[in-house]
């Protein structure tokens, strides 16, 4: 006889309020994906390991653990796997970022989780994917994006490719694709009662991000080398320039009417080469660079303010929250004295917020046991299973 579902703990904010997520602690794209789900209102319980992750920062400053709760579980202890399976039995989603086969060896892979909860969405976050010749190898963002061709697109010609922090691989090609996959699988599970495994590989997601460029390449509109194309810095009216004070301005005046306004405000001489002559782009770039070098960043910012020239100052991380536009939109927020990006995107009916600061490892064990109906040490199971494939609400 299937058991009735225990109501999930509603966070009260965000479109995913009432959705339960188990995150097996890791580093990089997994925690960021779980943070995004938490920002959207999901009740995310992070299963931290004793001692913490190898590359972890001070938990008090780890923004990727905001809006979550934490329990401590040693998966190598005799009762470790059962404690995670008890959480998975009550969850809608589980996220793990181990190498292929590790979760299975620990006893918390898809098979035992789905045996306890057939409707569970099991999200797997890796760099290389669950199969393929490199699946078992160690790696990091830079190696993943290198093989996809995307790293080779970034930077100046004649110099090594520029490293885009770990934004392109870990977070764009990894976390965001995992979240898209999890939400799609959750929709399917709610409609059918059947969960599934989501294999989110950074190499797959990063390659997918370059779809438009591959189309341009096939059409002969993109050269397969750095700094020779419209959007990779090769174009003199789509790039960055140094100012008199050593700062920089970003230019994106692609359309002719925007370029005309840009050229006028910049004060380009009438003798400057035409924008539509790629053979003379180096000359045009030199002319643009000379003009930008004549004033400071703030002076040029004032010149281009309130224009459609598509020019913006290049700000630092500490400067960005104070820009008038970002401040007006509250793009950044302060919580407990920690300045951080606010949740995105925005919702008209189910607004999101930073509800709590970074979860401290193990700090929420009792609260999670209470809210999720988990047995405490020395107790037998105290509450019904929440995710029966028959009774889970559709």
One Martini backbone bead per residue (centre of mass of N, CA, C, O) as a GRO file, in nm:
protein
  394
    1UNK     BB    1   0.091   0.039   0.028
    2UNK     BB    2   0.095   0.351  -0.034
    3UNK     BB    3   0.228   0.641   0.079
    4UNK     BB    4   0.190   0.938   0.189
    5UNK     BB    5   0.273   1.261   0.138
    6UNK     BB    6   0.488   1.470   0.271
    7UNK     BB    7   0.507   1.781   0.312
    8UNK     BB    8   0.693   2.012   0.196
    9UNK     BB    9   0.916   2.253   0.257
   10UNK     BB   10   0.834   2.579   0.236
   11UNK     BB   11   0.994   2.882   0.155
   12UNK     BB   12   0.804   3.121   0.002
   13UNK     BB   13   1.027   3.142  -0.240
   14UNK     BB   14   0.974   3.082  -0.547
   15UNK     BB   15   0.899   2.843  -0.802
   16UNK     BB   16   1.044   2.593  -0.614
   17UNK     BB   17   0.859   2.573  -0.394
   18UNK     BB   18   0.875   2.239  -0.242
   19UNK     BB   19   1.137   2.148  -0.354
   20UNK     BB   20   1.357   1.871  -0.328
   21UNK     BB   21   1.717   1.876  -0.253
   22UNK     BB   22   2.009   1.680  -0.308
   23UNK     BB   23   2.353   1.752  -0.214
   24UNK     BB   24   2.658   1.634  -0.303
   25UNK     BB   25   2.939   1.736  -0.211
   26UNK     BB   26   3.146   1.983  -0.379
   27UNK     BB   27   3.281   2.145  -0.664
   28UNK     BB   28   3.162   2.408  -0.843
   29UNK     BB   29   2.901   2.324  -1.047
   30UNK     BB   30   2.722   2.183  -0.838
   31UNK     BB   31   2.681   2.408  -0.625
   32UNK     BB   32   2.571   2.617  -0.828
   33UNK     BB   33   2.323   2.460  -0.915
   34UNK     BB   34   2.203   2.439  -0.629
   35UNK     BB   35   2.184   2.743  -0.582
   36UNK     BB   36   1.984   2.802  -0.807
   37UNK     BB   37   1.759   2.628  -0.690
   38UNK     BB   38   1.750   2.780  -0.421
   39UNK     BB   39   1.687   3.061  -0.536
   40UNK     BB   40   1.407   2.933  -0.661
   41UNK     BB   41   1.308   2.773  -0.367
   42UNK     BB   42   1.446   2.532  -0.293
   43UNK     BB   43   1.510   2.256  -0.078
   44UNK     BB   44   1.845   2.247   0.008
   45UNK     BB   45   2.048   1.961   0.085
   46UNK     BB   46   2.365   1.942   0.208
   47UNK     BB   47   2.613   1.685   0.186
   48UNK     BB   48   2.856   1.679   0.405
   49UNK     BB   49   3.185   1.625   0.473
   50UNK     BB   50   3.424   1.544   0.666
   51UNK     BB   51   3.649   1.827   0.619
   52UNK     BB   52   3.569   1.882   0.344
   53UNK     BB   53   3.665   2.012   0.063
   54UNK     BB   54   3.965   2.052  -0.100
   55UNK     BB   55   3.875   2.365  -0.232
   56UNK     BB   56   3.765   2.509   0.003
   57UNK     BB   57   3.624   2.768   0.159
   58UNK     BB   58   3.503   2.963   0.370
   59UNK     BB   59   3.182   2.904   0.458
   60UNK     BB   60   3.103   3.211   0.518
   61UNK     BB   61   3.186   3.284   0.186
   62UNK     BB   62   3.008   3.064   0.034
   63UNK     BB   63   2.772   3.154  -0.186
   64UNK     BB   64   2.694   2.864  -0.310
   65UNK     BB   65   2.550   2.807  -0.002
   66UNK     BB   66   2.306   2.953  -0.028
   67UNK     BB   67   1.982   2.866   0.063
   68UNK     BB   68   2.081   2.635   0.247
   69UNK     BB   69   2.135   2.310   0.387
   70UNK     BB   70   2.315   2.110   0.644
   71UNK     BB   71   2.473   1.788   0.645
   72UNK     BB   72   2.650   1.524   0.803
   73UNK     BB   73   2.827   1.271   0.600
   74UNK     BB   74   2.975   0.948   0.610
   75UNK     BB   75   2.993   0.738   0.339
   76UNK     BB   76   3.209   0.528   0.486
   77UNK     BB   77   3.011   0.466   0.680
   78UNK     BB   78   2.781   0.233   0.763
   79UNK     BB   79   2.535   0.469   0.764
   80UNK     BB   80   2.571   0.661   0.519
   81UNK     BB   81   2.401   0.558   0.277
   82UNK     BB   82   2.127   0.550   0.430
   83UNK     BB   83   2.106   0.855   0.482
   84UNK     BB   84   2.091   0.931   0.181
   85UNK     BB   85   1.851   0.749   0.098
   86UNK     BB   86   1.649   0.889   0.285
   87UNK     BB   87   1.661   1.154   0.134
   88UNK     BB   88   1.597   1.051  -0.156
   89UNK     BB   89   1.309   0.943  -0.078
   90UNK     BB   90   1.217   1.268  -0.021
   91UNK     BB   91   1.296   1.360  -0.303
   92UNK     BB   92   1.325   1.510  -0.633
   93UNK     BB   93   1.643   1.573  -0.611
   94UNK     BB   94   1.978   1.476  -0.723
   95UNK     BB   95   2.324   1.584  -0.667
   96UNK     BB   96   2.630   1.491  -0.843
   97UNK     BB   97   3.022   1.516  -0.878
   98UNK     BB   98   3.146   1.257  -0.950
   99UNK     BB   99   3.301   1.016  -1.066
  100UNK     BB  100   3.255   0.758  -1.238
  101UNK     BB  101   3.131   0.513  -0.992
  102UNK     BB  102   3.141   0.635  -0.703
  103UNK     BB  103   2.845   0.628  -0.612
  104UNK     BB  104   2.822   0.325  -0.642
  105UNK     BB  105   3.047   0.248  -0.434
  106UNK     BB  106   2.886   0.412  -0.198
  107UNK     BB  107   2.559   0.342  -0.243
  108UNK     BB  108   2.433   0.623  -0.426
  109UNK     BB  109   2.321   0.551  -0.681
  110UNK     BB  110   2.062   0.522  -0.897
  111UNK     BB  111   1.954   0.243  -0.818
  112UNK     BB  112   1.899   0.278  -0.506
  113UNK     BB  113   1.738   0.540  -0.536
  114UNK     BB  114   1.509   0.424  -0.728
  115UNK     BB  115   1.417   0.202  -0.535
  116UNK     BB  116   1.310   0.427  -0.327
  117UNK     BB  117   1.269   0.654  -0.586
  118UNK     BB  118   1.132   0.659  -0.898
  119UNK     BB  119   1.099   0.996  -0.923
  120UNK     BB  120   1.387   1.061  -0.932
  121UNK     BB  121   1.622   1.312  -0.998
  122UNK     BB  122   1.948   1.233  -1.136
  123UNK     BB  123   2.221   1.445  -1.108
  124UNK     BB  124   2.514   1.465  -1.325
  125UNK     BB  125   2.843   1.613  -1.263
  126UNK     BB  126   3.078   1.660  -1.528
  127UNK     BB  127   3.329   1.696  -1.759
  128UNK     BB  128   3.329   1.421  -1.956
  129UNK     BB  129   3.132   1.220  -1.843
  130UNK     BB  130   3.004   0.882  -1.820
  131UNK     BB  131   3.162   0.855  -2.096
  132UNK     BB  132   3.448   0.764  -2.245
  133UNK     BB  133   3.794   0.783  -2.256
  134UNK     BB  134   3.789   1.032  -2.015
  135UNK     BB  135   3.590   0.968  -1.774
  136UNK     BB  136   3.826   0.879  -1.550
  137UNK     BB  137   3.949   1.150  -1.560
  138UNK     BB  138   4.092   1.415  -1.464
  139UNK     BB  139   3.973   1.767  -1.417
  140UNK     BB  140   3.916   2.095  -1.566
  141UNK     BB  141   3.786   2.353  -1.721
  142UNK     BB  142   4.028   2.412  -1.919
  143UNK     BB  143   4.026   2.126  -2.051
  144UNK     BB  144   3.738   2.113  -2.153
  145UNK     BB  145   3.744   2.374  -2.338
  146UNK     BB  146   3.981   2.290  -2.514
  147UNK     BB  147   3.838   2.044  -2.669
  148UNK     BB  148   3.587   2.225  -2.792
  149UNK     BB  149   3.727   2.513  -2.909
  150UNK     BB  150   3.669   2.765  -2.719
  151UNK     BB  151   3.944   2.852  -2.610
  152UNK     BB  152   4.072   2.903  -2.903
  153UNK     BB  153   3.888   3.177  -2.942
  154UNK     BB  154   4.044   3.319  -2.699
  155UNK     BB  155   4.208   3.603  -2.792
  156UNK     BB  156   4.503   3.679  -2.923
  157UNK     BB  157   4.693   3.683  -3.179
  158UNK     BB  158   5.002   3.522  -3.103
  159UNK     BB  159   4.867   3.417  -2.839
  160UNK     BB  160   4.758   3.277  -2.586
  161UNK     BB  161   4.493   3.178  -2.462
  162UNK     BB  162   4.236   3.300  -2.279
  163UNK     BB  163   4.125   3.288  -1.945
  164UNK     BB  164   3.772   3.263  -1.834
  165UNK     BB  165   3.811   3.142  -1.598
  166UNK     BB  166   3.517   2.933  -1.489
  167UNK     BB  167   3.260   3.022  -1.665
  168UNK     BB  168   3.231   2.854  -1.931
  169UNK     BB  169   3.240   2.565  -1.811
  170UNK     BB  170   3.131   2.516  -1.523
  171UNK     BB  171   2.873   2.720  -1.551
  172UNK     BB  172   2.768   2.725  -1.844
  173UNK     BB  173   2.833   2.417  -1.941
  174UNK     BB  174   2.734   2.300  -1.661
  175UNK     BB  175   2.524   2.412  -1.451
  176UNK     BB  176   2.304   2.512  -1.653
  177UNK     BB  177   2.259   2.231  -1.785
  178UNK     BB  178   2.177   2.083  -1.532
  179UNK     BB  179   1.928   2.255  -1.466
  180UNK     BB  180   1.776   2.207  -1.725
  181UNK     BB  181   1.767   1.898  -1.698
  182UNK     BB  182   1.626   1.881  -1.423
  183UNK     BB  183   1.366   2.039  -1.497
  184UNK     BB  184   1.280   1.853  -1.727
  185UNK     BB  185   1.272   1.589  -1.556
  186UNK     BB  186   1.068   1.696  -1.349
  187UNK     BB  187   0.837   1.733  -1.542
  188UNK     BB  188   0.824   1.434  -1.622
  189UNK     BB  189   0.781   1.319  -1.335
  190UNK     BB  190   0.514   1.471  -1.276
  191UNK     BB  191   0.360   1.334  -1.527
  192UNK     BB  192   0.467   1.004  -1.473
  193UNK     BB  193   0.660   0.909  -1.212
  194UNK     BB  194   0.941   0.921  -1.373
  195UNK     BB  195   1.257   0.897  -1.342
  196UNK     BB  196   1.608   1.012  -1.397
  197UNK     BB  197   1.910   1.056  -1.570
  198UNK     BB  198   2.147   1.329  -1.564
  199UNK     BB  199   2.400   1.396  -1.812
  200UNK     BB  200   2.632   1.644  -1.720
  201UNK     BB  201   2.865   1.783  -1.945
  202UNK     BB  202   3.092   2.020  -2.010
  203UNK     BB  203   3.160   1.946  -2.303
  204UNK     BB  204   2.869   1.957  -2.406
  205UNK     BB  205   2.780   2.242  -2.320
  206UNK     BB  206   3.011   2.405  -2.450
  207UNK     BB  207   2.961   2.313  -2.737
  208UNK     BB  208   2.665   2.416  -2.751
  209UNK     BB  209   2.740   2.724  -2.721
  210UNK     BB  210   2.882   2.708  -3.029
  211UNK     BB  211   2.660   2.686  -3.252
  212UNK     BB  212   2.672   2.956  -3.408
  213UNK     BB  213   2.971   2.934  -3.491
  214UNK     BB  214   2.940   2.677  -3.660
  215UNK     BB  215   2.752   2.805  -3.863
  216UNK     BB  216   2.949   3.025  -3.958
  217UNK     BB  217   3.173   2.832  -4.047
  218UNK     BB  218   3.001   2.684  -4.267
  219UNK     BB  219   2.937   2.975  -4.415
  220UNK     BB  220   3.216   3.152  -4.407
  221UNK     BB  221   3.185   3.366  -4.134
  222UNK     BB  222   3.434   3.198  -4.001
  223UNK     BB  223   3.745   3.187  -3.857
  224UNK     BB  224   3.978   2.931  -3.737
  225UNK     BB  225   4.074   3.197  -3.555
  226UNK     BB  226   4.207   3.432  -3.374
  227UNK     BB  227   4.127   3.762  -3.421
  228UNK     BB  228   3.918   3.744  -3.717
  229UNK     BB  229   3.636   3.840  -3.597
  230UNK     BB  230   3.347   3.991  -3.498
  231UNK     BB  231   3.344   3.839  -3.178
  232UNK     BB  232   3.688   3.804  -3.105
  233UNK     BB  233   3.846   4.101  -3.157
  234UNK     BB  234   3.898   4.157  -3.469
  235UNK     BB  235   3.703   4.382  -3.440
  236UNK     BB  236   3.727   4.732  -3.384
  237UNK     BB  237   3.394   4.745  -3.292
  238UNK     BB  238   3.472   4.469  -3.100
  239UNK     BB  239   3.611   4.569  -2.798
  240UNK     BB  240   3.911   4.675  -2.632
  241UNK     BB  241   4.037   4.976  -2.451
  242UNK     BB  242   4.278   5.188  -2.358
  243UNK     BB  243   4.334   5.433  -2.128
  244UNK     BB  244   4.506   5.693  -1.979
  245UNK     BB  245   4.473   5.524  -1.682
  246UNK     BB  246   4.471   5.197  -1.761
  247UNK     BB  247   4.205   5.141  -1.848
  248UNK     BB  248   3.874   5.040  -1.984
  249UNK     BB  249   3.690   4.989  -2.291
  250UNK     BB  250   3.378   4.884  -2.434
  251UNK     BB  251   3.298   4.769  -2.771
  252UNK     BB  252   2.957   4.729  -2.963
  253UNK     BB  253   2.938   4.869  -3.275
  254UNK     BB  254   2.791   4.695  -3.515
  255UNK     BB  255   2.586   4.872  -3.615
  256UNK     BB  256   2.582   5.139  -3.820
  257UNK     BB  257   2.428   5.343  -3.631
  258UNK     BB  258   2.610   5.291  -3.385
  259UNK     BB  259   2.879   5.355  -3.520
  260UNK     BB  260   2.824   5.648  -3.592
  261UNK     BB  261   2.799   5.742  -3.297
  262UNK     BB  262   3.071   5.644  -3.203
  263UNK     BB  263   3.253   5.809  -3.401
  264UNK     BB  264   3.155   6.086  -3.313
  265UNK     BB  265   3.220   6.072  -3.003
  266UNK     BB  266   3.522   5.987  -3.040
  267UNK     BB  267   3.657   6.143  -3.293
  268UNK     BB  268   3.692   6.038  -3.565
  269UNK     BB  269   3.849   6.069  -3.837
  270UNK     BB  270   3.774   6.101  -4.171
  271UNK     BB  271   4.036   5.913  -4.248
  272UNK     BB  272   3.921   5.671  -4.154
  273UNK     BB  273   3.853   5.370  -4.206
  274UNK     BB  274   3.631   5.165  -4.313
  275UNK     BB  275   3.436   4.928  -4.149
  276UNK     BB  276   3.391   4.731  -4.426
  277UNK     BB  277   3.727   4.684  -4.424
  278UNK     BB  278   3.914   4.428  -4.318
  279UNK     BB  279   4.196   4.510  -4.437
  280UNK     BB  280   4.173   4.791  -4.239
  281UNK     BB  281   4.140   4.722  -3.935
  282UNK     BB  282   4.418   4.791  -3.813
  283UNK     BB  283   4.390   5.096  -3.866
  284UNK     BB  284   4.127   5.142  -3.711
  285UNK     BB  285   4.228   5.044  -3.440
  286UNK     BB  286   4.448   5.258  -3.405
  287UNK     BB  287   4.255   5.501  -3.409
  288UNK     BB  288   4.085   5.418  -3.166
  289UNK     BB  289   4.315   5.388  -2.960
  290UNK     BB  290   4.412   5.682  -2.970
  291UNK     BB  291   4.155   5.810  -2.862
  292UNK     BB  292   4.132   5.655  -2.588
  293UNK     BB  293   4.427   5.753  -2.485
  294UNK     BB  294   4.326   6.067  -2.425
  295UNK     BB  295   4.148   5.941  -2.190
  296UNK     BB  296   3.967   5.850  -1.940
  297UNK     BB  297   3.734   5.640  -1.839
  298UNK     BB  298   3.540   5.851  -1.711
  299UNK     BB  299   3.536   6.042  -1.950
  300UNK     BB  300   3.418   5.837  -2.155
  301UNK     BB  301   3.165   5.769  -1.999
  302UNK     BB  302   3.046   6.054  -2.027
  303UNK     BB  303   3.036   6.068  -2.337
  304UNK     BB  304   2.848   5.786  -2.364
  305UNK     BB  305   2.626   5.881  -2.219
  306UNK     BB  306   2.311   5.844  -2.343
  307UNK     BB  307   2.382   5.633  -2.568
  308UNK     BB  308   2.401   5.417  -2.886
  309UNK     BB  309   2.722   5.317  -2.900
  310UNK     BB  310   2.805   5.069  -2.727
  311UNK     BB  311   2.952   5.179  -2.449
  312UNK     BB  312   3.173   5.060  -2.180
  313UNK     BB  313   3.295   5.016  -1.882
  314UNK     BB  314   3.554   4.843  -1.722
  315UNK     BB  315   3.489   4.666  -1.442
  316UNK     BB  316   3.520   4.568  -1.136
  317UNK     BB  317   3.402   4.375  -0.890
  318UNK     BB  318   3.383   4.622  -0.683
  319UNK     BB  319   3.239   4.826  -0.882
  320UNK     BB  320   2.974   4.704  -1.001
  321UNK     BB  321   2.756   4.751  -0.764
  322UNK     BB  322   2.782   5.087  -0.819
  323UNK     BB  323   2.634   5.098  -1.062
  324UNK     BB  324   2.352   5.260  -1.139
  325UNK     BB  325   2.201   5.030  -1.283
  326UNK     BB  326   2.260   4.795  -1.082
  327UNK     BB  327   2.149   4.945  -0.835
  328UNK     BB  328   1.856   4.988  -0.940
  329UNK     BB  329   1.820   4.657  -0.981
  330UNK     BB  330   1.967   4.484  -0.770
  331UNK     BB  331   2.199   4.286  -0.876
  332UNK     BB  332   2.305   4.342  -0.601
  333UNK     BB  333   2.367   4.215  -0.265
  334UNK     BB  334   2.318   4.225   0.093
  335UNK     BB  335   2.433   3.965   0.332
  336UNK     BB  336   2.573   3.981   0.618
  337UNK     BB  337   2.803   4.172   0.466
  338UNK     BB  338   2.764   4.022   0.177
  339UNK     BB  339   2.853   4.072  -0.139
  340UNK     BB  340   2.618   3.978  -0.407
  341UNK     BB  341   2.456   3.822  -0.629
  342UNK     BB  342   2.153   3.810  -0.730
  343UNK     BB  343   1.899   3.653  -0.815
  344UNK     BB  344   1.845   3.459  -1.123
  345UNK     BB  345   1.590   3.540  -1.242
  346UNK     BB  346   1.281   3.707  -1.272
  347UNK     BB  347   0.959   3.717  -1.092
  348UNK     BB  348   0.628   3.818  -1.071
  349UNK     BB  349   0.493   3.583  -0.869
  350UNK     BB  350   0.794   3.442  -0.766
  351UNK     BB  351   1.000   3.574  -0.585
  352UNK     BB  352   1.333   3.622  -0.508
  353UNK     BB  353   1.603   3.543  -0.259
  354UNK     BB  354   1.815   3.602   0.004
  355UNK     BB  355   1.755   3.415   0.290
  356UNK     BB  356   2.042   3.282   0.332
  357UNK     BB  357   2.333   3.202   0.413
  358UNK     BB  358   2.583   3.012   0.430
  359UNK     BB  359   2.616   2.692   0.487
  360UNK     BB  360   2.693   2.508   0.761
  361UNK     BB  361   2.839   2.232   0.840
  362UNK     BB  362   2.578   2.055   1.006
  363UNK     BB  363   2.366   2.283   1.119
  364UNK     BB  364   2.076   2.121   1.000
  365UNK     BB  365   2.008   1.834   1.100
  366UNK     BB  366   1.752   1.864   1.281
  367UNK     BB  367   1.571   2.026   1.084
  368UNK     BB  368   1.569   1.817   0.856
  369UNK     BB  369   1.453   1.582   1.015
  370UNK     BB  370   1.190   1.723   1.076
  371UNK     BB  371   1.097   1.821   0.781
  372UNK     BB  372   1.159   1.518   0.639
  373UNK     BB  373   1.107   1.271   0.833
  374UNK     BB  374   1.358   1.175   0.991
  375UNK     BB  375   1.542   0.961   1.149
  376UNK     BB  376   1.692   0.935   1.437
  377UNK     BB  377   1.903   0.839   1.649
  378UNK     BB  378   1.749   0.534   1.753
  379UNK     BB  379   1.529   0.545   1.534
  380UNK     BB  380   1.261   0.500   1.361
  381UNK     BB  381   1.057   0.554   1.130
  382UNK     BB  382   0.830   0.855   1.140
  383UNK     BB  383   0.757   0.880   0.826
  384UNK     BB  384   0.646   0.916   0.532
  385UNK     BB  385   0.684   0.878   0.214
  386UNK     BB  386   0.693   1.137  -0.037
  387UNK     BB  387   0.763   0.957  -0.339
  388UNK     BB  388   0.543   0.812  -0.457
  389UNK     BB  389   0.448   0.725  -0.779
  390UNK     BB  390   0.137   0.762  -0.701
  391UNK     BB  391   0.128   1.019  -0.478
  392UNK     BB  392   0.269   1.212  -0.634
  393UNK     BB  393   0.221   1.511  -0.736
  394UNK     BB  394   0.113   1.648  -1.066
   0.00000   0.00000   0.00000
